[in-house]
Short mmCIF file of C-alpha atoms and ligand atoms in Angstrom, two decimals:
data_model
loop_
_atom_site.label_atom_id
_atom_site.label_comp_id
_atom_site.label_asym_id
_atom_site.label_seq_id
_atom_site.Cartn_x
_atom_site.Cartn_y
_atom_site.Cartn_z
CA MET F 283 84.24 92.52 202.43
CA ILE F 284 81.71 95.14 201.32
CA THR F 285 81.84 98.37 203.30
CA LYS F 286 78.35 99.57 204.15
CA LEU F 287 77.76 103.33 204.25
CA THR F 288 75.05 104.60 206.59
CA ARG F 289 73.85 107.79 208.24
CA SER F 290 72.13 105.88 211.01
CA PRO F 291 73.98 105.72 214.36
CA SER F 292 71.80 102.79 215.46
CA VAL F 293 72.55 100.74 212.31
CA ALA F 294 76.29 101.36 212.79
CA ALA F 295 76.05 100.56 216.51
CA ALA F 296 74.34 97.22 215.78
CA ILE F 297 77.28 96.22 213.56
CA LEU F 298 79.72 97.19 216.31
CA ARG F 299 77.80 95.23 218.94
CA GLU F 300 78.06 92.14 216.73
CA GLY F 301 81.85 92.45 216.77
CA GLY F 302 82.38 94.61 213.66
CA VAL F 303 84.60 97.67 213.38
CA VAL F 304 82.93 100.90 212.36
CA ALA F 305 84.37 104.22 211.18
CA PHE F 306 82.50 107.14 212.76
CA PRO F 307 82.74 110.94 212.81
CA THR F 308 83.97 113.01 215.75
CA GLU F 309 84.73 116.74 215.95
CA THR F 310 88.50 116.06 215.72
CA VAL F 311 88.87 113.35 213.02
CA TYR F 312 87.02 110.15 212.02
CA GLY F 313 87.63 107.20 214.37
CA LEU F 314 87.69 103.45 213.72
CA GLY F 315 85.74 101.90 216.58
CA ALA F 316 85.21 98.49 218.15
CA ASN F 317 83.80 97.24 221.45
CA ALA F 318 86.62 98.08 223.89
CA LEU F 319 85.71 95.19 226.18
CA ASP F 320 86.00 92.56 223.43
CA ALA F 321 89.60 91.64 222.61
CA ARG F 322 88.72 89.93 219.33
CA SER F 323 86.94 93.01 217.94
CA VAL F 324 89.82 95.22 219.06
CA ARG F 325 92.31 93.01 217.20
CA ALA F 326 90.29 93.62 214.02
CA ILE F 327 91.06 97.36 214.31
CA PHE F 328 94.80 96.67 214.27
CA ARG F 329 94.39 94.41 211.23
CA ALA F 330 92.28 96.90 209.27
CA LYS F 331 94.76 99.73 209.90
CA GLY F 332 97.98 97.75 209.72
CA ARG F 333 98.74 99.32 213.09
CA PRO F 334 101.72 98.18 215.19
CA ARG F 335 100.50 96.14 218.17
CA ASP F 336 102.43 98.26 220.68
CA ASN F 337 100.47 101.44 219.92
CA PRO F 338 97.53 101.75 222.36
CA LEU F 339 94.02 102.91 221.48
CA ILE F 340 91.84 105.63 222.98
CA VAL F 341 88.57 104.49 224.54
CA HIS F 342 85.50 106.63 223.74
CA VAL F 343 82.56 107.07 226.09
CA PRO F 344 79.31 109.07 225.75
CA SER F 345 79.83 110.99 229.01
CA ALA F 346 82.20 111.35 231.96
CA GLU F 347 80.06 109.02 234.07
CA PHE F 348 81.22 106.05 231.99
CA VAL F 349 84.92 106.65 232.63
CA GLY F 350 84.69 104.46 235.75
CA GLN F 351 84.02 101.44 233.47
CA VAL F 352 87.50 101.63 231.99
CA ALA F 353 89.55 103.46 234.66
CA GLN F 354 90.65 101.82 237.90
CA ARG F 355 90.69 105.22 239.57
CA ILE F 356 90.39 108.80 238.35
CA PRO F 357 93.23 111.07 239.54
CA ALA F 358 92.14 114.54 240.76
CA SER F 359 93.80 116.29 237.80
CA ALA F 360 91.94 114.06 235.31
CA ARG F 361 88.68 114.70 237.11
CA LYS F 362 89.15 118.47 236.82
CA LEU F 363 90.12 118.32 233.15
CA MET F 364 87.15 116.09 232.40
CA GLU F 365 84.78 118.50 234.17
CA HIS F 366 86.00 121.35 231.98
CA PHE F 367 86.67 119.74 228.62
CA PHE F 368 84.33 116.72 228.32
CA PRO F 369 82.66 116.40 225.92
CA GLY F 370 85.35 117.76 223.59
CA PRO F 371 88.73 117.29 221.91
CA LEU F 372 90.63 116.05 224.99
CA THR F 373 91.92 112.58 225.91
CA VAL F 374 93.03 111.86 229.49
CA ILE F 375 95.35 108.98 230.34
CA VAL F 376 94.33 107.30 233.61
CA PRO F 377 95.06 103.96 235.34
CA ARG F 378 93.49 101.06 233.41
CA HIS F 379 90.57 99.07 234.82
CA PRO F 380 91.44 95.33 234.85
CA GLY F 381 88.34 94.67 232.69
CA VAL F 382 89.90 96.49 229.72
CA PRO F 383 91.72 93.94 227.52
CA GLN F 384 95.50 94.28 227.08
CA GLU F 385 94.94 94.60 223.32
CA VAL F 386 93.38 98.05 223.83
CA THR F 387 96.26 99.48 225.84
CA ALA F 388 99.07 97.51 224.19
CA GLY F 389 99.94 95.98 227.53
CA LEU F 390 100.17 99.32 229.41
CA ASP F 391 98.56 99.68 232.84
CA THR F 392 97.06 103.01 231.73
CA VAL F 393 94.23 103.83 229.35
CA GLY F 394 93.35 106.90 227.27
CA VAL F 395 89.72 108.04 227.56
CA ARG F 396 87.86 110.57 225.45
CA CYS F 397 84.30 111.83 225.27
CA PRO F 398 83.66 113.45 221.86
CA ARG F 399 81.10 116.24 221.55
CA HIS F 400 80.05 115.62 217.91
CA HIS F 401 76.31 114.87 217.99
CA VAL F 402 76.57 111.85 215.65
CA ALA F 403 79.41 110.42 217.76
CA GLN F 404 77.29 110.98 220.87
CA GLU F 405 74.29 109.15 219.41
CA PHE F 406 76.50 106.36 218.14
CA LEU F 407 78.27 105.84 221.49
CA GLN F 408 74.98 105.84 223.35
CA ALA F 409 73.53 103.27 220.94
CA CYS F 410 76.64 101.07 221.28
CA GLY F 411 76.09 100.76 225.02
CA CYS F 412 79.75 99.83 225.58
CA PRO F 413 83.03 101.76 225.67
CA VAL F 414 84.41 102.08 222.12
CA ALA F 415 88.14 101.74 221.42
CA ALA F 416 89.06 103.85 218.40
CA PRO F 417 92.20 105.15 216.72
CA SER F 418 91.90 107.53 213.77
CA ALA F 419 90.32 105.83 210.72
CA ASN F 420 93.38 105.87 208.45
CA ARG F 421 95.87 103.19 207.42
CA SER F 422 98.77 103.31 209.87
CA GLY F 423 101.16 106.24 209.34
CA ARG F 424 98.80 108.17 207.05
CA PRO F 425 96.96 111.46 207.65
CA SER F 426 93.77 111.13 209.72
CA PRO F 427 90.48 111.26 207.76
CA THR F 428 88.37 114.36 208.30
CA THR F 429 85.53 113.32 205.95
CA TRP F 430 83.76 110.01 205.42
CA GLN F 431 85.03 109.99 201.85
CA MET F 432 88.62 110.00 203.14
CA ALA F 433 87.82 107.17 205.58
CA LEU F 434 86.34 105.22 202.66
CA ALA F 435 89.42 105.83 200.50
CA GLU F 436 91.60 104.46 203.33
CA LEU F 437 89.51 101.49 204.42
CA ASP F 438 87.09 100.47 201.64
CA GLY F 439 86.70 96.69 201.65
CA ARG F 440 88.63 96.33 204.93
CA ILE F 441 85.82 97.21 207.38
CA PRO F 442 82.09 96.40 207.46
CA CYS F 443 80.70 99.92 208.02
CA ILE F 444 81.25 103.68 207.84
CA LEU F 445 78.89 105.98 209.72
CA LYS F 446 78.64 109.12 207.61
CA GLY F 447 78.76 112.58 209.16
CA GLY F 448 79.94 115.92 207.85
CA ARG F 449 83.46 117.24 207.75
CA ALA F 450 85.20 117.13 211.16
CA GLU F 451 84.90 120.58 212.71
CA ILE F 452 88.45 120.75 214.14
CA GLY F 453 90.42 118.56 211.75
CA LEU F 454 93.33 117.68 214.11
CA GLU F 455 93.39 114.83 216.66
CA SER F 456 92.58 115.38 220.34
CA THR F 457 94.98 116.76 222.93
CA VAL F 458 96.36 113.83 224.96
CA VAL F 459 97.21 114.49 228.64
CA ASP F 460 98.78 111.83 230.86
CA CYS F 461 97.26 112.27 234.32
CA THR F 462 98.93 109.26 235.99
CA GLY F 463 102.06 111.02 237.32
CA SER F 464 102.52 113.70 239.97
CA ARG F 465 102.17 116.41 237.30
CA PRO F 466 99.96 115.97 234.21
CA VAL F 467 101.94 115.87 230.95
CA VAL F 468 100.75 116.84 227.47
CA LEU F 469 101.72 113.90 225.22
CA ARG F 470 100.09 115.23 222.05
CA GLU F 471 99.01 118.78 221.28
CA GLY F 472 95.47 119.40 220.06
CA ALA F 473 92.62 121.89 220.02
CA VAL F 474 92.62 122.17 223.82
CA HIS F 475 95.92 124.00 224.18
CA LEU F 476 98.38 124.38 227.02
CA GLU F 477 97.11 127.72 228.33
CA GLN F 478 93.55 126.36 228.53
CA LEU F 479 94.74 123.24 230.37
CA ARG F 480 96.81 125.34 232.81
CA ALA F 481 93.87 127.59 233.54
CA VAL F 482 92.20 124.48 235.03
CA VAL F 483 95.22 122.54 236.36
CA PRO F 484 98.20 124.92 236.70
CA SER F 485 100.78 122.11 237.06
CA VAL F 486 100.23 120.72 233.53
CA ARG F 487 103.53 120.53 231.65
CA THR F 488 104.70 119.65 228.14
CA ALA F 489 106.64 116.47 227.40
CA ALA F 490 109.17 118.23 225.19
CA GLY F 491 112.84 118.01 226.14
CA GLY F 492 113.74 115.96 229.20
CA GLU F 493 111.79 112.81 228.37
CA ARG F 494 113.22 112.21 224.92
CA HIS F 495 115.64 109.60 226.17
CA GLY F 496 113.38 107.84 228.62
CA PRO F 497 110.94 105.06 227.73
CA ALA F 498 108.23 106.22 225.32
CA ARG F 499 105.28 107.29 227.49
CA SER F 500 103.04 107.53 224.47
CA PRO F 501 104.07 104.74 222.15
CA GLY F 502 102.27 106.31 219.20
CA LEU F 503 104.62 109.27 219.22
CA LYS F 504 107.53 107.20 218.02
CA TYR F 505 105.75 106.30 214.77
CA ARG F 506 105.46 108.40 211.66
CA HIS F 507 102.17 110.18 211.42
CA TYR F 508 100.15 112.41 209.18
CA ALA F 509 102.33 111.86 206.13
CA PRO F 510 100.77 112.08 202.67
CA ARG F 511 102.56 110.55 199.67
CA PRO F 512 103.78 113.89 198.25
CA ARG F 513 106.79 115.51 199.93
CA VAL F 514 105.83 118.19 202.50
CA ILE F 515 107.98 121.32 202.93
CA LEU F 516 107.36 124.13 205.43
CA VAL F 517 107.79 127.70 204.21
CA ASP F 518 107.31 131.23 205.51
CA GLY F 519 105.07 132.29 202.62
CA PRO F 520 104.31 132.23 198.89
CA ARG F 521 107.67 133.73 197.91
CA ASP F 522 109.46 130.63 199.22
CA VAL F 523 107.88 128.32 196.62
CA PRO F 524 110.63 127.76 194.03
CA VAL F 525 109.68 128.72 190.47
CA SER F 526 111.15 125.46 189.20
CA GLU F 527 108.77 123.36 191.34
CA ALA F 528 105.54 125.35 190.97
CA ALA F 529 104.13 123.33 188.07
CA ARG F 530 103.90 120.15 190.17
CA ALA F 531 103.48 121.79 193.57
CA ALA F 532 100.62 122.68 195.89
CA TYR F 533 100.49 125.37 198.57
CA ILE F 534 98.39 125.84 201.68
CA GLY F 535 98.58 128.81 204.02
CA ILE F 536 97.05 131.97 205.41
CA GLU F 537 98.78 134.21 202.87
CA ALA F 538 98.37 133.27 199.23
CA ARG F 539 99.60 136.28 197.29
CA GLY F 540 103.02 137.01 195.90
CA PHE F 541 104.00 133.70 194.28
CA ARG F 542 106.83 134.02 191.80
CA ARG F 543 104.96 131.36 189.85
CA ARG F 544 101.54 130.12 190.91
CA PRO F 545 101.53 126.46 192.03
CA LEU F 546 99.18 123.90 190.48
CA ARG F 547 96.88 123.94 193.47
CA VAL F 548 96.58 126.72 196.09
CA LYS F 549 94.48 126.73 199.25
CA ARG F 550 94.14 130.00 201.10
CA CYS F 551 92.84 129.68 204.68
CA ARG F 552 91.12 132.58 206.39
CA ALA F 553 92.37 131.67 209.86
CA VAL F 554 94.46 129.06 211.68
CA SER F 555 91.25 127.17 212.52
CA ASP F 556 90.38 126.86 208.79
CA TYR F 557 93.93 125.76 208.09
CA ALA F 558 93.68 123.01 210.73
CA LYS F 559 90.26 121.94 209.53
CA GLY F 560 91.28 121.71 205.88
CA LEU F 561 94.85 120.40 206.16
CA PHE F 562 94.39 116.63 205.98
CA SER F 563 91.73 116.77 203.25
CA PHE F 564 94.04 119.06 201.26
CA PHE F 565 96.80 116.45 201.59
CA HIS F 566 94.32 113.87 200.34
CA GLN F 567 93.32 115.95 197.29
CA CYS F 568 96.96 116.62 196.47
CA GLU F 569 97.65 112.87 196.47
CA ARG F 570 94.78 112.35 194.06
CA ASP F 571 96.06 115.10 191.77
CA GLY F 572 99.53 113.57 191.68
CA VAL F 573 101.14 116.66 193.25
CA GLY F 574 104.89 116.22 193.82
CA THR F 575 105.47 118.65 196.71
CA ILE F 576 103.11 120.38 199.13
CA PHE F 577 104.39 123.67 200.51
CA CYS F 578 102.79 124.54 203.86
CA GLN F 579 103.04 127.98 205.42
CA ARG F 580 104.22 128.04 209.04
CA VAL F 581 101.91 129.69 211.59
CA PRO F 582 102.68 131.29 214.98
CA ARG F 583 102.82 128.73 217.81
CA GLU F 584 99.89 130.24 219.68
CA GLY F 585 96.58 128.61 220.57
CA LEU F 586 95.60 126.05 217.94
CA GLY F 587 98.78 127.05 216.05
CA GLN F 588 100.75 124.80 218.48
CA ALA F 589 98.91 121.66 217.38
CA LEU F 590 98.93 122.68 213.71
CA MET F 591 102.71 123.24 213.74
CA ASP F 592 103.17 119.87 215.48
CA ARG F 593 101.30 118.07 212.66
CA LEU F 594 103.05 120.08 209.93
CA HIS F 595 106.45 119.15 211.37
CA ARG F 596 105.55 115.47 211.56
CA ALA F 597 104.25 115.49 207.99
CA ALA F 598 107.46 117.18 206.82
CA GLU F 599 109.89 114.69 208.39
CA PRO F 600 112.30 113.15 205.88
CA ALA F 601 110.85 110.57 203.50
CA ARG F 602 113.55 108.08 204.54
CA THR F 603 112.06 107.72 208.05
CA ARG F 604 108.62 107.58 206.50
CA LYS F 605 109.37 104.57 204.33
CA ALA F 606 111.08 102.58 207.05
CA GLU F 607 108.22 102.93 209.50
CA ARG F 608 105.44 102.47 206.98
CA SER F 609 106.46 98.89 206.52
CA PHE F 610 104.65 98.02 209.80
O1 TXA L 153 91.00 112.86 218.18
C1 TXA L 153 91.42 111.75 218.45
O2 TXA L 153 92.11 111.51 219.46
C2 TXA L 153 91.06 110.60 217.47
C3 TXA L 153 89.57 110.38 217.55
C4 TXA L 153 89.13 109.20 216.72
O3 TXA L 153 89.17 110.21 218.89
N1 TXA L 153 91.79 109.42 217.82
C5 TXA L 153 93.12 109.29 217.59
O4 TXA L 153 93.63 108.04 217.95
O5 TXA L 153 93.81 110.17 217.12
P1 TXA L 153 95.09 107.54 217.53
O6 TXA L 153 95.13 106.12 217.93
O7 TXA L 153 95.32 107.85 216.12
O8 TXA L 153 96.06 108.34 218.47
C6 TXA L 153 96.07 108.07 219.86
C7 TXA L 153 97.36 108.53 220.49
C8 TXA L 153 98.53 107.67 220.06
O9 TXA L 153 99.68 108.52 219.92
C9 TXA L 153 98.68 106.70 221.23
O10 TXA L 153 99.99 106.20 221.36
C10 TXA L 153 98.28 107.58 222.40
O11 TXA L 153 97.24 108.38 221.91
N2 TXA L 153 97.78 106.78 223.54
C11 TXA L 153 96.66 106.03 223.60
N3 TXA L 153 96.57 105.39 224.79
C12 TXA L 153 97.67 105.73 225.49
C13 TXA L 153 98.17 105.39 226.79
N4 TXA L 153 97.54 104.56 227.60
N5 TXA L 153 99.35 105.94 227.18
C14 TXA L 153 100.01 106.80 226.36
N6 TXA L 153 99.59 107.15 225.14
C15 TXA L 153 98.45 106.62 224.70
MG1 MG L 154 96.12 108.16 214.36
#
């Protein structure tokens, strides 16, 4: 299959309406979309990504008014969060409308809904005229693409079209909040952080701790994510990069002075937001350069730092786990 590259939202939308899957930009990461109401198109997403069938997809809509097409009802907490954060980097989990195929939600009776604010995504979703199911546009288990070039490197020849946009402004995936229980639960941290959510719905809580042993509420969280091929190690700063490894190592962080020996590739970020925005494309470049180890500086767990630390920890999990779960 030849992968067509276009800057035209209407050209990309026409391919989607005919049943094709299309990679498209959003402000978080690039998504891999298909008509959410067409089970056959949705199955093509799972094939292109090599994604496990039990990991549900997020449905994208151009505005909050369309949520009723995919949700059976909208809980009060979801309604409030949508009012404040749509369009934007937030996904709410709500009860699934019976018209949404089981393939989208992996058999769950809930569905994740997101309304991105990126203008190209907005134009694309409007031109599609249907809800669009989309995971991140990477092969399963790999870091999410934040540029169209990364999406192409992941999926060239496996999908019919990539809608080109600029670099994703945020660079980390959306915050996912399950609004189906008595208290909303944050299932995945993202650019909309806990304090912001609580300012709107004070009862929002984190999933950490107590639920570890229960059934997985967000099936995706049990899979490896965000892992590049090089090993990832978290450090407190440049001094922690071992001299013996520097020649084949890369480093990314806020501080980039004081190395005992300068690594092959160094990326200094001016702020946590630049770090988040540049992280996955840095991983990608390091893979291309054949870097052996990527040292990543830890950041304080405040604001966007919560989501960034979450992704860094997942990327740094032992390679053993990585291999086992990549075989999906
Ligand atoms: O920023 C984003 O969210 C990007 C862009 C493309 O919108 N999408 C994205 O999708 O990151 P994906 O599939 O890579 O991650 C979706 C996460 C997974 O962990 C999945 O298990 C969870 O959301 N999820 C989706 N639907 C769910 C549901 N009904 N219940 C619980 N978790 C759900
Ligand atoms: Mg993903």
